[in-house]
PDB file of C-alpha atoms in Angstrom:
ATOM      1  CA  MET A 641     -43.970   0.101   2.489  1.00  0.00           C
ATOM      2  CA  LYS A 642     -44.536  -0.499  -1.281  1.00  0.00           C
ATOM      3  CA  LYS A 643     -42.023   2.499  -2.094  1.00  0.00           C
ATOM      4  CA  ILE A 644     -39.376   0.923   0.444  1.00  0.00           C
ATOM      5  CA  LEU A 645     -39.567  -2.531  -1.454  1.00  0.00           C
ATOM      6  CA  VAL A 646     -39.231  -1.021  -5.063  1.00  0.00           C
ATOM      7  CA  PHE A 647     -36.328   1.180  -3.475  1.00  0.00           C
ATOM      8  CA  LEU A 648     -34.563  -1.869  -2.208  1.00  0.00           C
ATOM      9  CA  SER A 649     -34.857  -3.855  -5.376  1.00  0.00           C
ATOM     10  CA  VAL A 650     -33.696  -1.012  -7.636  1.00  0.00           C
ATOM     11  CA  PHE A 651     -30.816  -0.451  -5.064  1.00  0.00           C
ATOM     12  CA  LEU A 652     -29.995  -4.427  -4.841  1.00  0.00           C
ATOM     13  CA  PHE A 653     -30.222  -4.714  -8.436  1.00  0.00           C
ATOM     14  CA  MET A 654     -27.598  -1.664  -9.204  1.00  0.00           C
ATOM     15  CA  VAL A 655     -25.432  -3.025  -6.452  1.00  0.00           C
ATOM     16  CA  SER A 656     -25.245  -6.627  -8.030  1.00  0.00           C
ATOM     17  CA  ASN A 657     -24.516  -5.167 -11.739  1.00  0.00           C
ATOM     18  CA  VAL A 658     -21.453  -3.067 -10.299  1.00  0.00           C
ATOM     19  CA  LYS A 659     -18.186  -4.413 -11.436  1.00  0.00           C
ATOM     20  CA  ALA A 660     -15.449  -4.397  -8.657  1.00  0.00           C
ATOM     21  CA  GLN A 661     -12.164  -2.770 -10.177  1.00  0.00           C
ATOM     22  CA  GLU A 662      -9.893  -5.240  -9.547  1.00  0.00           C
ATOM     23  CA  GLY A 663      -7.720  -6.017 -12.707  1.00  0.00           C
ATOM     24  CA  ILE A 664      -6.368  -9.093 -14.009  1.00  0.00           C
ATOM     25  CA  GLY A 665      -3.914 -10.790 -11.428  1.00  0.00           C
ATOM     26  CA  ILE A 666      -0.244 -12.104 -10.959  1.00  0.00           C
ATOM     27  CA  ASN A 667      -0.050 -15.861 -13.064  1.00  0.00           C
ATOM     28  CA  GLU A 668      -3.042 -15.023 -15.030  1.00  0.00           C
ATOM     29  CA  LYS A 669      -2.868 -15.192 -18.688  1.00  0.00           C
ATOM     30  CA  ALA A 670      -2.767 -11.908 -20.484  1.00  0.00           C
ATOM     31  CA  PRO A 671      -5.716 -11.263 -22.889  1.00  0.00           C
ATOM     32  CA  LEU A 672      -4.198 -11.136 -26.206  1.00  0.00           C
ATOM     33  CA  PHE A 673      -5.032  -8.214 -28.624  1.00  0.00           C
ATOM     34  CA  LYS A 674      -4.434  -6.636 -31.685  1.00  0.00           C
ATOM     35  CA  ALA A 675      -4.733  -2.753 -32.243  1.00  0.00           C
ATOM     36  CA  GLU A 676      -3.286   0.072 -34.037  1.00  0.00           C
ATOM     37  CA  ASP A 677      -0.741   2.332 -32.760  1.00  0.00           C
ATOM     38  CA  GLN A 678       0.006   6.231 -33.261  1.00  0.00           C
ATOM     39  CA  ASN A 679       2.068   5.032 -36.078  1.00  0.00           C
ATOM     40  CA  GLY A 680      -0.329   3.018 -37.916  1.00  0.00           C
ATOM     41  CA  LEU A 681       1.203  -0.426 -37.409  1.00  0.00           C
ATOM     42  CA  THR A 682      -0.759  -3.112 -35.834  1.00  0.00           C
ATOM     43  CA  ILE A 683       0.487  -4.186 -32.456  1.00  0.00           C
ATOM     44  CA  ASP A 684      -0.373  -7.930 -31.945  1.00  0.00           C
ATOM     45  CA  LEU A 685       0.527  -8.719 -28.571  1.00  0.00           C
ATOM     46  CA  SER A 686       1.338 -12.421 -29.057  1.00  0.00           C
ATOM     47  CA  LYS A 687       3.837 -11.574 -31.547  1.00  0.00           C
ATOM     48  CA  GLU A 688       5.403  -9.071 -29.323  1.00  0.00           C
ATOM     49  CA  LEU A 689       5.690 -11.453 -26.524  1.00  0.00           C
ATOM     50  CA  GLU A 690       7.783 -13.551 -29.197  1.00  0.00           C
ATOM     51  CA  LYS A 691      10.397 -11.182 -29.203  1.00  0.00           C
ATOM     52  CA  GLY A 692      10.670 -10.379 -25.033  1.00  0.00           C
ATOM     53  CA  LYS A 693       8.587  -9.030 -22.420  1.00  0.00           C
ATOM     54  CA  VAL A 694       5.990  -6.421 -22.395  1.00  0.00           C
ATOM     55  CA  VAL A 695       5.218  -3.694 -20.221  1.00  0.00           C
ATOM     56  CA  LEU A 696       1.852  -2.931 -20.935  1.00  0.00           C
ATOM     57  CA  MET A 697       0.516   0.345 -19.066  1.00  0.00           C
ATOM     58  CA  PHE A 698      -3.067   2.123 -19.216  1.00  0.00           C
ATOM     59  CA  TYR A 699      -3.346   5.541 -18.838  1.00  0.00           C
ATOM     60  CA  ARG A 700      -6.168   7.986 -18.781  1.00  0.00           C
ATOM     61  CA  GLY A 701      -5.647  10.742 -21.060  1.00  0.00           C
ATOM     62  CA  GLN A 702      -3.399  13.789 -22.365  1.00  0.00           C
ATOM     63  CA  TRP A 703      -5.310  15.607 -19.714  1.00  0.00           C
ATOM     64  CA  CYS A 704      -3.682  13.762 -16.922  1.00  0.00           C
ATOM     65  CA  PRO A 705      -0.575  15.294 -15.611  1.00  0.00           C
ATOM     66  CA  TYR A 706       0.169  12.393 -13.702  1.00  0.00           C
ATOM     67  CA  CYS A 707      -0.329   9.899 -16.966  1.00  0.00           C
ATOM     68  CA  ASN A 708       1.924  12.487 -18.733  1.00  0.00           C
ATOM     69  CA  ARG A 709       4.918  12.299 -16.074  1.00  0.00           C
ATOM     70  CA  TYR A 710       4.554   8.680 -15.912  1.00  0.00           C
ATOM     71  CA  MET A 711       4.999   8.446 -19.938  1.00  0.00           C
ATOM     72  CA  ALA A 712       7.846  10.579 -19.621  1.00  0.00           C
ATOM     73  CA  ALA A 713       9.721   8.345 -16.891  1.00  0.00           C
ATOM     74  CA  LEU A 714       8.963   5.354 -19.189  1.00  0.00           C
ATOM     75  CA  GLN A 715      10.524   7.190 -21.828  1.00  0.00           C
ATOM     76  CA  ASP A 716      13.199   8.327 -19.802  1.00  0.00           C
ATOM     77  CA  SER A 717      14.147   4.618 -18.948  1.00  0.00           C
ATOM     78  CA  ILE A 718      13.238   3.218 -22.214  1.00  0.00           C
ATOM     79  CA  HIS A 719      17.027   2.563 -23.106  1.00  0.00           C
ATOM     80  CA  LEU A 720      17.268   0.427 -19.667  1.00  0.00           C
ATOM     81  CA  ILE A 721      13.832  -1.526 -20.406  1.00  0.00           C
ATOM     82  CA  LYS A 722      14.879  -2.177 -23.949  1.00  0.00           C
ATOM     83  CA  ASP A 723      18.443  -3.403 -22.569  1.00  0.00           C
ATOM     84  CA  LYS A 724      16.499  -6.091 -20.659  1.00  0.00           C
ATOM     85  CA  GLY A 725      14.926  -7.512 -23.832  1.00  0.00           C
ATOM     86  CA  ALA A 726      11.468  -5.664 -23.147  1.00  0.00           C
ATOM     87  CA  GLN A 727       9.465  -3.152 -24.550  1.00  0.00           C
ATOM     88  CA  VAL A 728       6.576  -0.422 -23.323  1.00  0.00           C
ATOM     89  CA  ILE A 729       3.176  -0.461 -24.895  1.00  0.00           C
ATOM     90  CA  ALA A 730       0.558   1.912 -23.741  1.00  0.00           C
ATOM     91  CA  VAL A 731      -3.314   1.568 -23.775  1.00  0.00           C
ATOM     92  CA  THR A 732      -5.568   4.807 -23.710  1.00  0.00           C
ATOM     93  CA  PRO A 733      -9.355   5.269 -24.414  1.00  0.00           C
ATOM     94  CA  GLU A 734      -8.372   8.405 -26.544  1.00  0.00           C
ATOM     95  CA  ARG A 735      -8.567   8.758 -30.206  1.00  0.00           C
ATOM     96  CA  HIS A 736      -5.256   9.377 -32.033  1.00  0.00           C
ATOM     97  CA  GLU A 737      -5.335  13.437 -31.989  1.00  0.00           C
ATOM     98  CA  GLU A 738      -5.310  12.949 -28.493  1.00  0.00           C
ATOM     99  CA  ILE A 739      -2.449  10.229 -28.284  1.00  0.00           C
ATOM    100  CA  ASP A 740      -0.510  13.095 -30.311  1.00  0.00           C
ATOM    101  CA  LYS A 741      -0.838  15.517 -27.738  1.00  0.00           C
ATOM    102  CA  THR A 742       0.113  12.830 -25.245  1.00  0.00           C
ATOM    103  CA  ILE A 743       3.334  12.252 -27.204  1.00  0.00           C
ATOM    104  CA  GLU A 744       4.115  15.902 -27.459  1.00  0.00           C
ATOM    105  CA  LYS A 745       3.775  16.168 -23.886  1.00  0.00           C
ATOM    106  CA  SER A 746       5.800  13.299 -22.635  1.00  0.00           C
ATOM    107  CA  GLY A 747       8.129  12.482 -25.629  1.00  0.00           C
ATOM    108  CA  ALA A 748       7.186   8.893 -25.860  1.00  0.00           C
ATOM    109  CA  SER A 749       8.403   6.857 -28.442  1.00  0.00           C
ATOM    110  CA  PHE A 750       6.770   3.650 -27.820  1.00  0.00           C
ATOM    111  CA  SER A 751       3.762   2.315 -29.254  1.00  0.00           C
ATOM    112  CA  VAL A 752       0.404   4.035 -27.895  1.00  0.00           C
ATOM    113  CA  ILE A 753      -2.961   2.149 -28.612  1.00  0.00           C
ATOM    114  CA  TYR A 754      -6.127   3.822 -28.871  1.00  0.00           C
ATOM    115  CA  ASP A 755      -8.544   1.212 -27.364  1.00  0.00           C
ATOM    116  CA  GLU A 756     -11.777   1.785 -29.410  1.00  0.00           C
ATOM    117  CA  GLY A 757     -14.506   0.743 -27.368  1.00  0.00           C
ATOM    118  CA  HIS A 758     -12.275  -0.079 -24.503  1.00  0.00           C
ATOM    119  CA  GLN A 759     -12.043  -3.576 -25.367  1.00  0.00           C
ATOM    120  CA  ILE A 760      -8.759  -4.085 -24.236  1.00  0.00           C
ATOM    121  CA  MET A 761      -9.324  -2.215 -20.903  1.00  0.00           C
ATOM    122  CA  ASP A 762     -12.551  -4.520 -20.392  1.00  0.00           C
ATOM    123  CA  ASN A 763     -10.341  -7.848 -21.116  1.00  0.00           C
ATOM    124  CA  TYR A 764      -7.851  -6.671 -18.470  1.00  0.00           C
ATOM    125  CA  LYS A 765     -10.488  -5.328 -16.070  1.00  0.00           C
ATOM    126  CA  VAL A 766      -9.550  -1.929 -15.600  1.00  0.00           C
ATOM    127  CA  THR A 767     -12.454  -0.388 -16.823  1.00  0.00           C
ATOM    128  CA  PHE A 768     -14.345   2.064 -14.665  1.00  0.00           C
ATOM    129  CA  THR A 769     -17.186   4.816 -15.312  1.00  0.00           C
ATOM    130  CA  MET A 770     -16.847   8.297 -14.114  1.00  0.00           C
ATOM    131  CA  SER A 771     -19.511   9.395 -11.831  1.00  0.00           C
ATOM    132  CA  LYS A 772     -21.623  12.114 -13.789  1.00  0.00           C
ATOM    133  CA  THR A 773     -20.978  14.745 -11.232  1.00  0.00           C
ATOM    134  CA  LYS A 774     -17.385  13.940 -11.712  1.00  0.00           C
ATOM    135  CA  PHE A 775     -17.887  13.969 -15.782  1.00  0.00           C
ATOM    136  CA  THR A 776     -19.502  17.563 -15.480  1.00  0.00           C
ATOM    137  CA  ALA A 777     -16.759  18.857 -13.330  1.00  0.00           C
ATOM    138  CA  TYR A 778     -14.164  17.723 -15.798  1.00  0.00           C
ATOM    139  CA  THR A 779     -16.236  19.000 -18.692  1.00  0.00           C
ATOM    140  CA  ALA A 780     -16.537  22.290 -16.916  1.00  0.00           C
ATOM    141  CA  TYR A 781     -12.710  22.424 -16.755  1.00  0.00           C
ATOM    142  CA  GLY A 782     -12.569  21.566 -20.644  1.00  0.00           C
ATOM    143  CA  ILE A 783     -11.847  18.194 -20.225  1.00  0.00           C
ATOM    144  CA  ASN A 784     -14.501  15.830 -22.056  1.00  0.00           C
ATOM    145  CA  ILE A 785     -13.698  12.162 -21.919  1.00  0.00           C
ATOM    146  CA  ASN A 786     -16.388  11.321 -24.213  1.00  0.00           C
ATOM    147  CA  LYS A 787     -15.406  13.214 -26.997  1.00  0.00           C
ATOM    148  CA  ALA A 788     -11.909  12.148 -26.706  1.00  0.00           C
ATOM    149  CA  SER A 789     -12.348   8.743 -26.721  1.00  0.00           C
ATOM    150  CA  GLY A 790     -15.465   8.787 -29.006  1.00  0.00           C
ATOM    151  CA  ASN A 791     -17.712   6.964 -26.934  1.00  0.00           C
ATOM    152  CA  ASP A 792     -20.680   7.936 -24.735  1.00  0.00           C
ATOM    153  CA  ASP A 793     -20.027   6.245 -21.678  1.00  0.00           C
ATOM    154  CA  ARG A 794     -17.489   8.225 -19.588  1.00  0.00           C
ATOM    155  CA  ALA A 795     -15.289   5.252 -19.131  1.00  0.00           C
ATOM    156  CA  LEU A 796     -11.597   5.404 -18.032  1.00  0.00           C
ATOM    157  CA  PRO A 797      -9.024   2.856 -17.132  1.00  0.00           C
ATOM    158  CA  VAL A 798      -7.377   2.477 -13.689  1.00  0.00           C
ATOM    159  CA  PRO A 799      -4.177   3.351 -14.364  1.00  0.00           C
ATOM    160  CA  ALA A 800      -2.721   0.113 -14.369  1.00  0.00           C
ATOM    161  CA  THR A 801       0.935  -1.498 -15.229  1.00  0.00           C
ATOM    162  CA  TYR A 802       1.450  -5.239 -16.067  1.00  0.00           C
ATOM    163  CA  ILE A 803       4.649  -6.636 -16.836  1.00  0.00           C
ATOM    164  CA  ILE A 804       3.822  -9.698 -19.241  1.00  0.00           C
ATOM    165  CA  SER A 805       6.530 -12.363 -19.836  1.00  0.00           C
ATOM    166  CA  LYS A 806       7.255 -13.975 -23.153  1.00  0.00           C
ATOM    167  CA  ASP A 807       4.771 -16.806 -22.383  1.00  0.00           C
ATOM    168  CA  GLY A 808       1.928 -14.591 -22.012  1.00  0.00           C
ATOM    169  CA  VAL A 809       1.685 -14.915 -17.973  1.00  0.00           C
ATOM    170  CA  VAL A 810       1.582 -11.543 -15.926  1.00  0.00           C
ATOM    171  CA  ILE A 811       4.705 -11.483 -13.672  1.00  0.00           C
ATOM    172  CA  ASN A 812       4.004  -8.180 -11.759  1.00  0.00           C
ATOM    173  CA  ARG A 813       1.249  -5.832 -11.633  1.00  0.00           C
ATOM    174  CA  HIS A 814       0.573  -2.302 -10.165  1.00  0.00           C
ATOM    175  CA  PHE A 815      -3.112  -1.795  -9.920  1.00  0.00           C
ATOM    176  CA  ASP A 816      -4.417   1.146  -8.030  1.00  0.00           C
ATOM    177  CA  THR A 817      -7.523   3.048  -8.200  1.00  0.00           C
ATOM    178  CA  ASN A 818      -5.651   6.244  -6.706  1.00  0.00           C
ATOM    179  CA  TYR A 819      -4.496   7.651 -10.044  1.00  0.00           C
ATOM    180  CA  LYS A 820      -1.359   9.399  -8.609  1.00  0.00           C
ATOM    181  CA  SER A 821      -0.046   6.102  -7.694  1.00  0.00           C
ATOM    182  CA  ARG A 822       2.072   4.128 -10.283  1.00  0.00           C
ATOM    183  CA  MET A 823       4.600   1.252 -10.500  1.00  0.00           C
ATOM    184  CA  THR A 824       8.137   2.494 -10.164  1.00  0.00           C
ATOM    185  CA  ILE A 825      10.649   2.039 -13.078  1.00  0.00           C
ATOM    186  CA  LYS A 826      12.788   0.328 -10.444  1.00  0.00           C
ATOM    187  CA  GLU A 827       9.915  -2.195  -9.432  1.00  0.00           C
ATOM    188  CA  ILE A 828       9.766  -2.623 -13.427  1.00  0.00           C
ATOM    189  CA  LEU A 829      13.259  -3.011 -13.749  1.00  0.00           C
ATOM    190  CA  ASN A 830      13.286  -5.714 -11.185  1.00  0.00           C
ATOM    191  CA  TYR A 831      10.942  -8.000 -12.720  1.00  0.00           C
ATOM    192  CA  LEU A 832      12.471  -7.659 -16.319  1.00  0.00           C
TER     193      LEU A 832
END
């Protein structure tokens, strides 16, 4: 009986400390940030919003073919996005050398930010921890997300996309834990 109570106590403690992946919602203020992009430029979201709307997207890493395709699709439509007075900013937990690989694969010309310590991901509530089993499997395939990020916590973002108005409010979002599902370019353009 004592073992059952200990097990239940540990289980309830673990469940109560699990953060649900929910992302910030539509009509919420977008958390501001300052971070360096792949070109060494400081990207200050508050200053970028003064110029126009921002399409803020989170991607898992250069090893993710779905992320690379989405980045390439955004790049292919970058002139349409800019014509609407907006810009794209991408956020990843991967360090700069991995970002270079993403840019090579996707052709992305927009700002890509290394989210050191996943502070931006945390503020947008998109961070999740990959299971140890999946981490081991990925590592066996040559994908070590901890090495790529410089962290040791197996953290990745849900590949979410937020459209942020000039006044800093989220006017649309795509948040889906299915990493294959992304906001379409048509949806992005409709909200710009």
